[in-house]
Amino acid sequence: QQQVKQSPQSLIVQKGGISIINCAYENTAFDYFPWYQQFPGKGPALLIAIRPDVSEKKEGRFTISFNKSAKQFSLHIMDSQPGDSATYFCAASRRGNNDMRFGAGTRLTVKP
Amino acid sequence: DVKVTQSSRYLVKRTGEKVFLECVQDMDHENMFWYRQDPGLGLRLIYFSYDVKMKEKGDIPEGYSVSREKKERFSLILESASTNQTSMYLCASSYSYEQYFGPGTRLTVT
């Protein structure tokens, strides 16, 4: 069963535009929501993460928006650059549990 | 920097062969994981281990087994490889929430 649903599957954005990727989760026990970035030929690497006690977290051009009541969170990439072209995974997990659930991934292409 | 290494980047095996995928981490992490990554399906957990000689099944353990004899090393074993096990295999380790991934092994079973 897919506990974290991610959309869109692929996304094409012009350089300088805003990229938005959305995720929805089902299990209200989740308390950690990371985003991973994966370049071709590499393993996923943690990009940014949020806990449900805040509604937004920003690190440079990357922002997570979190809506606890809707059980949704999203990644916003401002001023998107060709170097941001990668696959992005959202995920969710809970304290004391090693079971991290991943979304299906979004392939982002930023056109120059 | 945390480093997770996997023994092979690419492997080609024949149906029915026994296949070993090795993973080593250098951060003394308690937890280690094996995932498989397929297009449109994200990362699916095969097995994880929270201590030496301890293991737990993930979502898709059928056809796989694991071994953890030392804290830094976690092996994935395909007892009798089949074509539907052609995939990208990712190893990860963690101390708490954040998981650190290796570069992956792309396995092709012919």
Coordinates of C-alpha atoms in Angstrom, one line a residue:
Chain A
Q1 CA 0.0 0.0 0.0
Q2 CA 1.3 3.4 -0.9
Q3 CA 1.4 5.5 2.2
V4 CA 3.0 8.6 0.5
K5 CA 1.6 9.8 -2.8
Q6 CA 3.7 12.1 -4.9
S7 CA 2.8 14.2 -7.9
P8 CA 3.6 15.1 -10.6
Q9 CA 5.6 12.1 -12.0
S10 CA 7.6 14.5 -14.2
L11 CA 8.0 18.3 -14.3
I12 CA 9.5 20.6 -16.9
V13 CA 10.3 24.2 -15.8
Q14 CA 12.1 27.0 -17.4
K15 CA 15.2 28.4 -15.8
G16 CA 14.3 31.0 -13.2
G17 CA 10.8 29.5 -12.7
I18 CA 9.3 27.9 -9.6
S19 CA 9.2 24.1 -9.4
I20 CA 6.5 22.7 -7.1
I21 CA 6.2 19.0 -6.1
N22 CA 3.4 17.8 -3.9
C23 CA 3.1 14.9 -1.5
A24 CA 0.2 13.5 0.6
Y25 CA 0.4 11.0 3.4
E26 CA -2.1 8.8 5.2
N27 CA -0.5 7.9 8.6
T28 CA -1.0 10.6 11.1
A29 CA 1.8 9.0 13.3
F30 CA 4.4 10.2 10.8
D31 CA 6.5 13.0 12.4
Y32 CA 9.4 13.5 10.0
F33 CA 9.1 14.5 6.4
P34 CA 12.3 14.7 4.3
W35 CA 12.9 15.4 0.7
Y36 CA 15.7 13.6 -1.1
Q37 CA 17.4 14.6 -4.4
Q38 CA 18.9 12.1 -6.7
F39 CA 21.1 12.8 -9.7
P40 CA 21.6 10.1 -12.4
G41 CA 24.1 7.5 -11.3
K42 CA 24.0 8.6 -7.6
G43 CA 22.1 7.5 -4.6
P44 CA 19.4 9.8 -3.1
A45 CA 20.8 12.6 -0.8
L46 CA 18.8 14.5 1.9
L47 CA 17.9 17.9 0.6
I48 CA 15.6 19.3 3.3
A49 CA 13.3 18.0 6.0
I50 CA 10.5 19.2 8.2
R51 CA 8.7 18.1 11.4
P52 CA 4.9 18.7 11.8
D53 CA 5.3 21.4 14.5
V54 CA 6.1 24.0 11.8
S55 CA 4.3 24.9 8.7
E56 CA 7.3 26.0 6.6
K57 CA 11.0 25.5 6.4
K58 CA 13.3 27.3 4.0
E59 CA 16.9 26.5 3.1
G60 CA 18.2 28.8 0.3
R61 CA 16.1 28.3 -2.8
F62 CA 14.3 25.2 -1.3
T63 CA 11.2 25.5 0.8
I64 CA 9.0 22.8 2.4
S65 CA 5.4 23.8 3.0
F66 CA 3.5 21.6 5.4
N67 CA -0.3 21.3 6.0
K68 CA -0.9 19.0 8.9
S69 CA -4.7 19.1 8.7
A70 CA -4.7 18.2 5.0
K71 CA -1.9 15.7 5.5
Q72 CA 0.0 17.3 2.6
F73 CA 3.5 18.7 2.1
S74 CA 5.2 20.2 -0.8
L75 CA 8.7 21.2 -2.1
H76 CA 9.1 24.6 -3.8
I77 CA 12.3 25.3 -5.7
M78 CA 12.6 29.0 -6.4
D79 CA 14.7 30.4 -9.3
S80 CA 15.1 26.9 -10.6
Q81 CA 18.4 26.2 -12.3
P82 CA 19.5 23.5 -14.9
G83 CA 21.7 22.1 -12.1
D84 CA 18.5 21.3 -10.1
S85 CA 17.5 18.8 -12.8
A86 CA 17.2 15.5 -10.8
T87 CA 14.7 13.1 -9.4
Y88 CA 13.1 14.2 -6.1
F89 CA 11.5 11.9 -3.6
C90 CA 9.4 12.9 -0.6
A91 CA 9.3 10.6 2.3
A92 CA 7.7 10.2 5.8
S93 CA 8.7 8.3 8.9
R94 CA 8.0 8.2 12.6
R95 CA 10.0 8.3 15.8
G96 CA 11.3 5.0 16.9
N97 CA 10.4 3.3 13.6
N98 CA 12.9 2.5 10.9
D99 CA 10.3 2.2 8.3
M100 CA 10.6 5.3 6.1
R101 CA 7.9 5.5 3.3
F102 CA 8.9 7.1 0.0
G103 CA 6.9 8.7 -2.7
A104 CA 7.2 7.4 -6.3
G105 CA 9.5 10.3 -7.3
T106 CA 9.3 13.3 -9.6
R107 CA 11.8 13.8 -12.4
L108 CA 12.4 17.5 -12.7
T109 CA 13.9 19.0 -15.8
V110 CA 14.9 22.7 -15.8
K111 CA 15.4 24.0 -19.3
P112 CA 18.0 26.7 -19.9
Chain B
D1 CA 31.2 12.9 5.8
V2 CA 29.1 9.8 6.0
K3 CA 30.1 7.3 3.4
V4 CA 28.1 4.3 2.3
T5 CA 29.7 2.2 -0.4
Q6 CA 28.3 -0.6 -2.4
S7 CA 30.5 -3.3 -3.9
S8 CA 29.4 -3.0 -7.5
R9 CA 27.9 -0.2 -9.6
Y10 CA 26.7 -2.6 -12.4
L11 CA 26.1 -6.4 -12.3
V12 CA 24.9 -8.8 -14.9
K13 CA 23.8 -12.2 -13.7
R14 CA 22.1 -15.2 -15.2
T15 CA 18.7 -16.5 -14.1
G16 CA 19.2 -19.0 -11.2
E17 CA 22.5 -17.6 -10.1
K18 CA 23.1 -16.7 -6.4
V19 CA 23.9 -13.0 -6.2
F20 CA 25.6 -11.1 -3.3
L21 CA 25.3 -7.3 -3.0
E22 CA 27.6 -5.8 -0.4
C23 CA 27.2 -2.6 1.5
V24 CA 29.6 -0.9 3.9
Q25 CA 29.1 2.2 6.0
D26 CA 31.8 4.1 7.9
M27 CA 29.7 6.0 10.5
D28 CA 29.1 3.3 13.1
H29 CA 25.3 3.5 12.3
E30 CA 23.0 1.1 14.1
N31 CA 20.5 0.8 11.2
M32 CA 21.1 -0.4 7.7
F33 CA 18.6 -0.8 4.9
W34 CA 18.2 -2.4 1.5
Y35 CA 15.8 -0.8 -1.1
R36 CA 15.0 -1.5 -4.6
Q37 CA 14.2 1.4 -6.9
D38 CA 12.0 1.0 -10.0
P39 CA 10.6 3.7 -12.2
G40 CA 7.2 4.9 -11.0
L41 CA 7.4 2.9 -7.8
G42 CA 9.9 4.9 -5.8
L43 CA 12.0 3.1 -3.2
R44 CA 10.7 0.0 -1.7
L45 CA 12.2 -1.5 1.4
I46 CA 13.4 -5.1 1.1
Y47 CA 15.0 -5.6 4.5
F48 CA 16.5 -3.6 7.3
S49 CA 18.8 -4.3 10.2
Y50 CA 18.9 -2.4 13.5
D51 CA 21.8 -4.3 15.0
V52 CA 24.4 -7.0 14.2
K53 CA 22.7 -10.3 13.4
M54 CA 19.3 -8.6 13.6
K55 CA 17.0 -8.2 10.6
E56 CA 13.4 -7.3 9.8
K57 CA 11.5 -7.8 6.6
G58 CA 10.4 -4.8 4.6
D59 CA 7.6 -4.6 2.1
I60 CA 9.1 -6.9 -0.6
P61 CA 11.4 -9.6 1.1
E62 CA 10.3 -12.5 -1.2
G63 CA 13.3 -13.9 -3.1
Y64 CA 15.9 -12.0 -0.9
S65 CA 17.8 -12.7 2.3
V66 CA 20.3 -10.5 4.2
S67 CA 23.2 -11.0 6.4
R68 CA 24.8 -8.6 9.0
E69 CA 27.8 -10.2 10.7
K70 CA 29.5 -6.9 11.4
K71 CA 28.1 -3.5 12.3
E72 CA 29.5 -1.8 9.2
R73 CA 28.5 -4.4 6.7
F74 CA 25.1 -5.4 5.4
S75 CA 24.7 -7.9 2.6
L76 CA 21.7 -8.6 0.3
I77 CA 21.5 -12.1 -1.2
L78 CA 19.4 -13.2 -4.1
E79 CA 19.2 -16.9 -3.6
S80 CA 18.2 -17.7 -7.2
A81 CA 18.1 -14.6 -9.4
S82 CA 15.1 -14.1 -11.6
T83 CA 14.5 -11.6 -14.4
N84 CA 11.9 -9.7 -12.3
Q85 CA 14.7 -8.9 -9.9
T86 CA 16.4 -6.7 -12.5
S87 CA 16.5 -3.3 -10.8
M88 CA 18.5 -0.6 -9.0
Y89 CA 19.4 -1.7 -5.5
L90 CA 20.2 1.0 -2.9
C91 CA 21.8 0.5 0.5
A92 CA 21.3 3.1 3.3
S93 CA 22.4 3.6 6.9
S94 CA 21.1 5.7 9.7
Y95 CA 21.6 6.6 13.3
S96 CA 18.2 8.4 13.8
Y97 CA 15.8 9.7 11.2
E98 CA 18.1 10.7 8.3
Q99 CA 19.2 7.9 6.0
Y100 CA 22.4 8.1 4.0
F101 CA 22.4 6.2 0.7
G102 CA 25.1 4.5 -1.3
P103 CA 25.4 5.1 -5.0
G104 CA 23.4 2.0 -5.9
T105 CA 24.0 -1.2 -7.8
R106 CA 22.2 -1.7 -11.1
L107 CA 21.5 -5.4 -11.4
T108 CA 20.5 -7.0 -14.7
V109 CA 19.3 -10.6 -14.6
T110 CA 19.2 -12.3 -18.0

